[in-house]
Coordinates of C-alpha atoms (C1' of nucleotides) in Angstrom, one line a residue:
Chain A
M1 CA 152.6 104.8 37.3
T2 CA 152.9 108.0 35.3
R3 CA 154.4 111.1 36.8
K4 CA 151.1 113.0 36.9
E5 CA 149.5 110.1 38.9
Q6 CA 152.5 110.2 41.3
K7 CA 152.0 113.9 41.8
E8 CA 148.2 113.5 42.2
E9 CA 148.8 110.8 44.8
R10 CA 151.2 112.9 46.7
R11 CA 148.7 115.8 46.6
Q12 CA 146.1 113.5 48.1
A13 CA 148.5 112.5 50.9
I14 CA 149.1 116.1 51.7
L15 CA 145.4 116.9 51.7
M16 CA 144.6 114.0 54.0
T17 CA 147.3 114.9 56.4
A18 CA 146.3 118.5 56.4
L19 CA 142.6 117.5 57.0
S20 CA 143.5 115.6 60.1
L21 CA 145.6 118.3 61.5
F22 CA 143.1 121.1 60.7
V23 CA 140.4 119.1 62.5
E24 CA 142.7 118.2 65.4
K25 CA 144.4 121.5 66.0
G26 CA 142.5 124.0 64.0
Y27 CA 143.4 125.7 60.7
Y28 CA 145.4 128.5 62.2
D29 CA 147.3 126.4 64.8
T30 CA 148.4 124.1 62.0
K31 CA 151.5 125.5 60.5
I32 CA 152.7 124.6 57.0
T33 CA 155.8 123.1 58.7
D34 CA 153.5 120.9 60.8
I35 CA 151.8 119.5 57.7
A36 CA 155.2 119.1 56.0
A37 CA 156.6 117.2 59.0
A38 CA 153.6 114.9 59.2
V39 CA 153.5 114.0 55.5
P40 CA 156.6 113.9 55.7
M41 CA 158.4 116.3 53.3
S42 CA 160.3 119.6 53.4
T43 CA 158.4 122.8 53.9
G44 CA 159.5 124.1 50.6
L45 CA 158.2 121.2 48.7
M46 CA 154.7 121.9 50.0
F47 CA 154.6 124.8 47.6
H48 CA 155.4 122.6 44.7
Y49 CA 152.1 120.9 45.3
F50 CA 150.0 123.8 46.6
E51 CA 150.3 127.5 45.9
S52 CA 149.5 128.4 49.5
K53 CA 148.1 127.2 52.7
E54 CA 144.8 128.7 51.8
E55 CA 144.6 127.0 48.4
L56 CA 145.1 123.8 50.4
L57 CA 142.1 124.5 52.5
L58 CA 140.1 125.6 49.5
E59 CA 140.8 122.3 47.8
L60 CA 139.6 120.4 50.9
V61 CA 136.5 122.5 51.1
K62 CA 135.8 121.8 47.4
M63 CA 136.0 118.1 48.0
G64 CA 133.8 118.4 51.0
A65 CA 131.2 120.4 49.1
E66 CA 131.1 117.8 46.4
G67 CA 130.8 115.0 48.9
T68 CA 127.8 116.8 50.6
R69 CA 126.2 117.4 47.2
S70 CA 126.5 113.8 46.1
L71 CA 125.2 112.7 49.4
S72 CA 121.8 114.3 48.8
A73 CA 121.8 113.9 45.0
G74 CA 122.8 110.3 45.4
V75 CA 119.5 109.1 46.8
P76 CA 117.1 108.0 44.0
A77 CA 113.7 109.7 44.6
K78 CA 111.8 106.5 44.1
Q79 CA 113.7 104.6 46.8
L80 CA 113.4 107.6 49.1
E81 CA 109.6 107.8 48.9
K82 CA 109.2 104.2 50.2
I83 CA 111.3 104.7 53.3
P84 CA 109.7 106.5 56.3
A85 CA 111.5 109.8 56.9
D86 CA 112.6 108.9 60.4
V87 CA 114.0 105.5 59.3
F88 CA 116.0 107.2 56.5
L89 CA 117.6 109.8 58.8
T90 CA 118.4 107.2 61.5
G91 CA 120.0 105.0 58.8
F92 CA 122.0 107.9 57.5
L93 CA 123.3 108.9 60.9
T94 CA 124.3 105.3 61.6
K95 CA 126.4 105.3 58.5
V96 CA 128.0 108.6 59.3
F97 CA 128.9 107.6 62.9
A98 CA 130.2 104.3 61.6
Y99 CA 132.7 106.2 59.5
A100 CA 134.0 107.9 62.6
K101 CA 136.0 104.8 63.3
E102 CA 136.6 103.2 59.9
E103 CA 136.9 106.2 57.5
P104 CA 138.2 109.1 59.5
W105 CA 138.4 111.0 56.3
V106 CA 134.7 111.4 55.7
F107 CA 134.3 112.1 59.4
N108 CA 137.0 114.8 59.5
M109 CA 135.6 116.3 56.4
F110 CA 132.3 116.7 58.0
V111 CA 133.8 118.5 61.0
L112 CA 136.0 120.7 58.8
M113 CA 133.1 121.8 56.7
G114 CA 131.2 122.8 59.8
Q115 CA 134.2 124.8 61.1
V116 CA 134.6 126.6 57.9
R117 CA 130.9 127.4 57.6
R118 CA 131.0 128.8 61.1
S119 CA 133.8 131.1 60.1
G120 CA 137.1 131.6 61.9
M121 CA 138.5 130.7 58.5
P122 CA 139.5 132.7 55.4
E123 CA 136.6 134.2 53.6
E124 CA 137.2 132.5 50.3
A125 CA 136.6 129.2 51.9
H126 CA 133.1 130.2 52.9
K127 CA 131.6 130.7 49.5
T128 CA 132.3 127.1 48.6
A129 CA 131.1 125.6 51.9
L130 CA 127.5 126.6 51.9
A131 CA 125.6 123.5 52.9
V132 CA 122.4 124.8 51.5
D133 CA 121.8 121.6 49.6
S134 CA 121.6 119.3 52.5
I135 CA 119.4 121.7 54.4
E136 CA 117.0 121.8 51.5
F137 CA 117.0 118.1 51.1
T138 CA 116.4 117.4 54.8
S139 CA 113.8 120.1 55.0
A140 CA 111.8 118.4 52.3
L141 CA 112.2 115.1 54.0
I142 CA 110.9 116.6 57.3
S143 CA 107.9 118.1 55.5
R144 CA 107.0 114.7 54.3
G145 CA 107.5 113.3 57.8
Q146 CA 105.1 115.9 59.1
K147 CA 102.4 115.1 56.5
D148 CA 102.8 111.4 57.5
G149 CA 102.3 112.5 61.1
I150 CA 105.6 111.0 62.4
F151 CA 107.4 114.4 62.8
R152 CA 106.4 117.3 65.0
E153 CA 104.9 120.4 63.6
G154 CA 107.0 123.6 63.1
D155 CA 109.0 125.3 60.4
A156 CA 110.7 122.4 58.5
T157 CA 113.7 124.5 57.5
L158 CA 114.3 125.5 61.1
L159 CA 114.0 121.9 62.2
A160 CA 116.4 120.8 59.5
R161 CA 118.9 123.5 60.5
C162 CA 118.7 122.4 64.2
F163 CA 119.0 118.8 63.3
W164 CA 122.2 119.4 61.3
A165 CA 123.5 121.8 63.9
S166 CA 123.1 119.1 66.5
V167 CA 124.8 116.5 64.4
Q168 CA 127.6 118.9 63.8
G169 CA 128.0 119.7 67.5
I170 CA 128.1 116.0 68.4
M171 CA 130.6 115.2 65.6
E172 CA 132.8 118.0 66.8
E173 CA 132.7 116.6 70.3
M174 CA 133.6 113.2 69.0
A175 CA 136.4 114.7 66.9
M176 CA 137.8 116.3 70.0
D177 CA 137.6 113.2 72.1
K178 CA 138.3 110.1 70.0
S179 CA 137.4 107.9 72.9
M180 CA 133.8 109.2 73.0
P181 CA 131.4 106.6 71.8
A182 CA 128.9 107.5 69.1
P183 CA 125.4 108.3 70.3
D184 CA 122.4 106.2 69.3
P185 CA 121.2 107.9 66.1
S186 CA 117.7 107.7 67.2
W187 CA 118.4 110.1 70.1
I188 CA 119.0 112.8 67.5
V189 CA 116.1 111.9 65.3
A190 CA 113.9 112.0 68.4
M191 CA 114.3 115.8 68.1
L192 CA 112.0 115.7 65.1
K193 CA 109.5 113.0 66.2
V194 CA 106.1 113.7 67.6
Chain B
M1 CA 134.5 157.8 89.7
T2 CA 138.0 156.8 90.7
R3 CA 140.7 156.2 88.2
K4 CA 140.8 152.5 88.8
E5 CA 137.1 152.2 88.2
Q6 CA 137.5 154.1 84.9
K7 CA 140.2 151.8 83.9
E8 CA 138.1 148.7 84.9
E9 CA 135.2 150.0 82.9
R10 CA 137.3 150.5 79.8
R11 CA 138.7 147.0 80.2
Q12 CA 135.2 145.7 80.3
A13 CA 134.3 147.6 77.1
I14 CA 137.3 146.1 75.4
L15 CA 136.4 142.6 76.6
M16 CA 132.9 142.9 75.3
T17 CA 134.0 144.3 72.0
A18 CA 136.5 141.5 71.6
L19 CA 134.0 138.9 72.6
S20 CA 131.6 140.0 69.8
L21 CA 134.3 140.1 67.3
F22 CA 135.8 136.7 68.3
V23 CA 132.4 135.1 67.9
E24 CA 131.6 136.9 64.7
K25 CA 134.9 136.5 62.8
G26 CA 136.8 134.0 64.9
Y27 CA 139.8 134.6 67.2
Y28 CA 142.5 134.5 64.5
D29 CA 140.6 136.6 62.0
T30 CA 140.1 139.3 64.6
K31 CA 143.1 141.5 64.6
I32 CA 144.1 143.7 67.5
T33 CA 143.5 146.7 65.2
D34 CA 140.0 145.5 64.5
I35 CA 139.2 145.4 68.2
A36 CA 140.9 148.8 68.7
A37 CA 138.9 150.3 65.8
A38 CA 135.6 148.9 67.2
V39 CA 136.1 150.1 70.8
P40 CA 137.3 152.7 69.6
M41 CA 140.8 153.5 70.6
S42 CA 144.4 153.4 69.2
T43 CA 146.1 150.0 68.7
G44 CA 148.9 151.0 71.1
L45 CA 146.5 151.8 73.9
M46 CA 145.1 148.2 73.8
F47 CA 148.4 147.1 75.3
H48 CA 148.0 149.6 78.2
Y49 CA 144.9 147.5 79.2
F50 CA 145.9 144.0 78.2
E51 CA 149.4 142.5 77.9
S52 CA 148.6 140.6 74.8
K53 CA 145.8 139.4 72.5
E54 CA 146.1 136.0 74.2
E55 CA 145.7 137.5 77.7
L56 CA 142.5 139.2 76.4
L57 CA 141.2 135.8 75.4
L58 CA 142.2 134.2 78.6
E59 CA 140.4 136.9 80.6
L60 CA 137.2 136.1 78.6
V61 CA 137.6 132.4 79.1
K62 CA 138.0 132.9 82.8
M63 CA 134.8 134.9 82.9
G64 CA 133.1 132.3 80.9
A65 CA 134.3 129.5 83.2
E66 CA 133.0 131.3 86.3
G67 CA 129.7 131.9 84.6
T68 CA 129.3 128.3 83.8
R69 CA 130.3 127.2 87.3
S70 CA 127.8 129.6 88.9
L71 CA 125.2 128.3 86.6
S72 CA 125.3 124.8 88.0
A73 CA 126.2 125.8 91.5
G74 CA 123.5 128.5 91.5
V75 CA 120.6 126.0 91.7
P76 CA 119.6 125.1 95.2
A77 CA 119.4 121.4 95.6
K78 CA 116.0 121.5 97.3
Q79 CA 114.4 123.5 94.6
L80 CA 115.9 121.2 92.0
E81 CA 114.5 118.0 93.5
K82 CA 110.9 119.3 93.1
I83 CA 111.1 120.1 89.5
P84 CA 110.9 117.3 87.0
A85 CA 114.2 117.0 85.1
D86 CA 112.7 117.7 81.7
V87 CA 110.9 120.8 82.9
F88 CA 114.1 122.1 84.4
L89 CA 116.1 121.6 81.2
T90 CA 113.5 123.1 79.0
G91 CA 113.2 126.1 81.3
F92 CA 117.0 126.5 81.3
L93 CA 117.2 126.4 77.5
T94 CA 114.3 128.9 77.2
K95 CA 116.3 131.3 79.3
V96 CA 119.5 130.8 77.3
F97 CA 117.8 131.3 74.0
A98 CA 116.0 134.4 75.3
Y99 CA 119.4 135.9 76.1
A100 CA 120.3 135.5 72.4
K101 CA 118.3 138.6 71.7
E102 CA 118.5 140.6 74.9
E103 CA 121.9 139.9 76.4
P104 CA 124.2 139.0 73.5
W105 CA 127.0 138.9 76.0
V106 CA 125.9 135.7 77.7
F107 CA 125.0 134.2 74.4
N108 CA 128.4 135.1 72.8
M109 CA 130.2 133.8 75.8
F110 CA 128.5 130.4 75.4
V111 CA 129.6 130.3 71.8
L112 CA 133.1 131.4 72.6
M113 CA 133.6 128.8 75.3
G114 CA 132.5 126.1 72.9
Q115 CA 134.9 127.3 70.3
V116 CA 137.8 127.4 72.7
R117 CA 137.0 123.9 74.1
R118 CA 136.9 122.6 70.6
S119 CA 140.4 123.9 70.0
G120 CA 141.6 126.0 67.2
M121 CA 142.7 128.4 70.0
P122 CA 145.8 128.9 72.0
E123 CA 146.6 126.0 74.3
E124 CA 146.5 128.1 77.5
A125 CA 142.9 129.0 76.9
H126 CA 142.0 125.3 77.1
K127 CA 142.8 124.5 80.6
T128 CA 140.5 127.1 81.9
A129 CA 137.6 126.2 79.6
L130 CA 136.8 122.7 80.7
A131 CA 133.1 122.5 81.1
V132 CA 133.3 119.4 83.2
D133 CA 131.0 121.0 85.8
S134 CA 128.0 121.4 83.6
I135 CA 128.4 117.9 82.2
E136 CA 128.4 116.4 85.7
F137 CA 125.5 118.5 86.8
T138 CA 123.4 117.5 83.7
S139 CA 124.5 113.9 83.9
A140 CA 123.1 113.7 87.5
L141 CA 119.9 115.4 86.4
I142 CA 119.5 112.9 83.5
S143 CA 120.1 109.9 85.9
R144 CA 117.3 111.2 88.0
G145 CA 115.1 111.6 85.0
Q146 CA 115.8 108.0 84.1
K147 CA 114.8 106.8 87.5
D148 CA 111.6 108.8 87.2
G149 CA 111.0 107.1 83.9
I150 CA 110.8 110.2 81.9
F151 CA 114.2 109.9 80.2
R152 CA 115.4 107.2 77.9
E153 CA 117.9 104.6 79.1
G154 CA 121.6 104.9 78.2
D155 CA 124.8 106.2 79.6
A156 CA 123.8 109.4 81.3
T157 CA 127.2 111.1 80.8
L158 CA 127.0 110.4 77.1
L159 CA 123.5 111.7 76.9
A160 CA 124.6 114.8 78.8
R161 CA 127.5 115.4 76.4
C162 CA 125.3 114.9 73.4
F163 CA 122.7 117.3 74.8
W164 CA 125.2 120.0 75.4
A165 CA 126.9 119.4 72.0
S166 CA 123.6 119.9 70.3
V167 CA 122.9 123.0 72.2
Q168 CA 126.3 124.2 71.4
G169 CA 125.8 123.4 67.7
I170 CA 122.5 125.2 67.5
M171 CA 123.8 128.3 69.4
E172 CA 126.7 128.5 67.0
E173 CA 124.3 128.3 64.1
M174 CA 122.3 131.2 65.7
A175 CA 125.5 133.2 66.3
M176 CA 126.3 132.8 62.6
D177 CA 122.9 133.9 61.4
K178 CA 121.4 136.4 63.7
S179 CA 118.1 136.2 61.9
M180 CA 117.7 132.6 62.7
P181 CA 114.9 132.1 65.2
A182 CA 115.5 130.2 68.4
P183 CA 114.2 126.6 68.2
D184 CA 111.6 125.4 70.6
P185 CA 113.6 124.1 73.6
S186 CA 111.5 121.1 73.9
W187 CA 112.8 119.9 70.6
I188 CA 116.2 119.5 72.1
V189 CA 115.0 118.0 75.4
A190 CA 113.1 115.5 73.2
M191 CA 116.5 113.9 72.6
L192 CA 116.5 112.7 76.2
K193 CA 112.8 111.8 76.5
V194 CA 111.4 108.2 76.3
Chain C
dA1 C1' 174.4 109.0 27.8
dA2 C1' 173.5 113.9 27.2
dA3 C1' 169.8 117.0 27.7
dT4 C1' 165.6 118.3 29.8
dT5 C1' 162.2 118.2 33.0
dT6 C1' 160.5 117.4 37.7
dA7 C1' 161.3 116.5 42.7
dT8 C1' 163.5 117.9 46.8
dT9 C1' 165.9 120.5 50.3
dG10 C1' 166.8 124.0 53.7
dA11 C1' 168.2 128.5 54.1
dA12 C1' 166.9 133.4 52.8
dT13 C1' 163.2 136.6 52.2
dT14 C1' 158.7 138.7 52.7
dT15 C1' 154.8 139.7 55.0
dA16 C1' 151.2 140.5 58.1
dA17 C1' 150.2 141.2 62.4
dA18 C1' 151.5 141.7 67.3
dT19 C1' 154.1 144.4 70.3
dT20 C1' 157.0 148.4 71.9
dC21 C1' 158.2 153.1 72.2
dA22 C1' 158.9 158.0 72.3
dA23 C1' 156.3 161.8 72.4
dT24 C1' 152.1 164.5 73.9
dA25 C1' 147.8 165.4 76.3
dA26 C1' 144.9 165.0 80.1
dA27 C1' 144.0 164.2 84.9
dC28 C1' 145.2 164.2 89.4
dT29 C1' 148.1 165.5 93.8
dA30 C1' 150.3 168.5 96.8
Chain D
dT1 C1' 150.1 176.2 89.9
dA2 C1' 154.2 173.1 89.5
dG3 C1' 154.9 168.4 89.4
dT4 C1' 153.6 163.7 89.0
dT5 C1' 151.2 160.1 87.3
dT6 C1' 148.1 158.0 83.8
dA7 C1' 145.9 158.0 79.1
dT8 C1' 146.6 158.2 74.4
dT9 C1' 148.5 158.2 69.8
dG10 C1' 150.6 156.5 65.6
dA11 C1' 154.9 155.3 63.9
dA12 C1' 158.9 152.0 64.5
dT13 C1' 160.2 147.4 65.7
dT14 C1' 159.9 142.6 66.4
dT15 C1' 158.3 138.3 65.5
dA16 C1' 156.4 134.2 63.7
dA17 C1' 155.0 132.1 60.0
dA18 C1' 154.2 131.9 55.0
dT19 C1' 156.5 132.0 50.8
dT20 C1' 160.5 132.2 47.5
dC21 C1' 164.7 130.7 45.8
dA22 C1' 169.1 128.9 44.4
dA23 C1' 171.2 124.7 44.4
dT24 C1' 171.1 119.5 44.0
dA25 C1' 169.3 115.0 43.0
dA26 C1' 166.3 112.0 40.6
dA27 C1' 163.7 110.7 36.8
dT28 C1' 162.4 110.9 31.9
dT29 C1' 163.1 111.8 27.1
dT30 C1' 165.7 111.8 22.8

DNA sequence: AAATTTATTGAATTTAAATTCAATAAACTA
DNA sequence: TAGTTTATTGAATTTAAATTCAATAAATTT
């Protein structure tokens, strides 16, 4: 393995460690020394891999933003049209909740992105974290569901925002208490149904 | 007005200012100087009223905890039995969302309590912030709704936690974007309905 | 294997923000 | 009104945490 790959791998390790800690204790309560100790490596070495604590966060947020984008972009329009909107959303939530156990990474990222968006984090991080994409995507999906008569009437964008805000809230609750079982996804989708 | 009352009033002013700022920018991004400037008063004087920034937060959390407690304790059991569970919850949410506009205080407090509970805040604050009461209260309500056949089956405590987590998520979204309209409370209660 | 580059450490420094403090003004008490 | 207590200020200090740095070890190149 080349040196660059080594370094890249180490960077990833740091990122993942930081991600867990940020979600667990919050960005500000996580000290550089905490991350270093958890990796583990010396505090000084952290700055060989990342310019600053904030750059570390920014990097995570960038990854998160890409993930979110690919999430909505990743669904081929033709497939999508065939699936009823409620079935699609339920399926999606099922996947996300399943990750909570098996791929804590994706799950934690979800929680981090929400925390960043809701501020209490350095300004710079914000600009990258706008989850406009997924709101637009879901909003369109909801509109279709409304036309099909399976979703309730009302401003589709507002419904989408509330839907995601609920998901976010529940995921944060789960992140806080690892022993909490995931809810049945249909409970949440019920918010939208007639 | 006596001197003590003066002081108490000033304390309240500081608390309310801090509460808004904590919710708006987050606890750590709100500097003592920011609060002082907003009140307004000199930075030094802040410490004449509160021992530390953390004591200030603790005071707010204590107020919030009392508020939450009185919320559940405040409903006479006899009244409660007569009202269908779904109607009660919808009514409750209607009130809370109405506050968003008229009494930002209550609203902000709600958001702050959630943020504290989900960590990212000094440890001490946690102990006081446990919202166990309202979960128990809601859980009981949901059980009743299940017996009456208006609520879906499933672990009542989990349903209660998800319900509040959703509300929390939506309120935080509203706190973030003041122009966001409140959702129809029945959307959220729909989560519980058969 | 010598030279160069990269990784690593832990202590020293810097920095931003909380907290203290000495000095002054205002309010109250006797 | 003289004296005492409380409110107020803004600059000085402390503190905790991020960041830099000089020194050393390991790896890579020539």
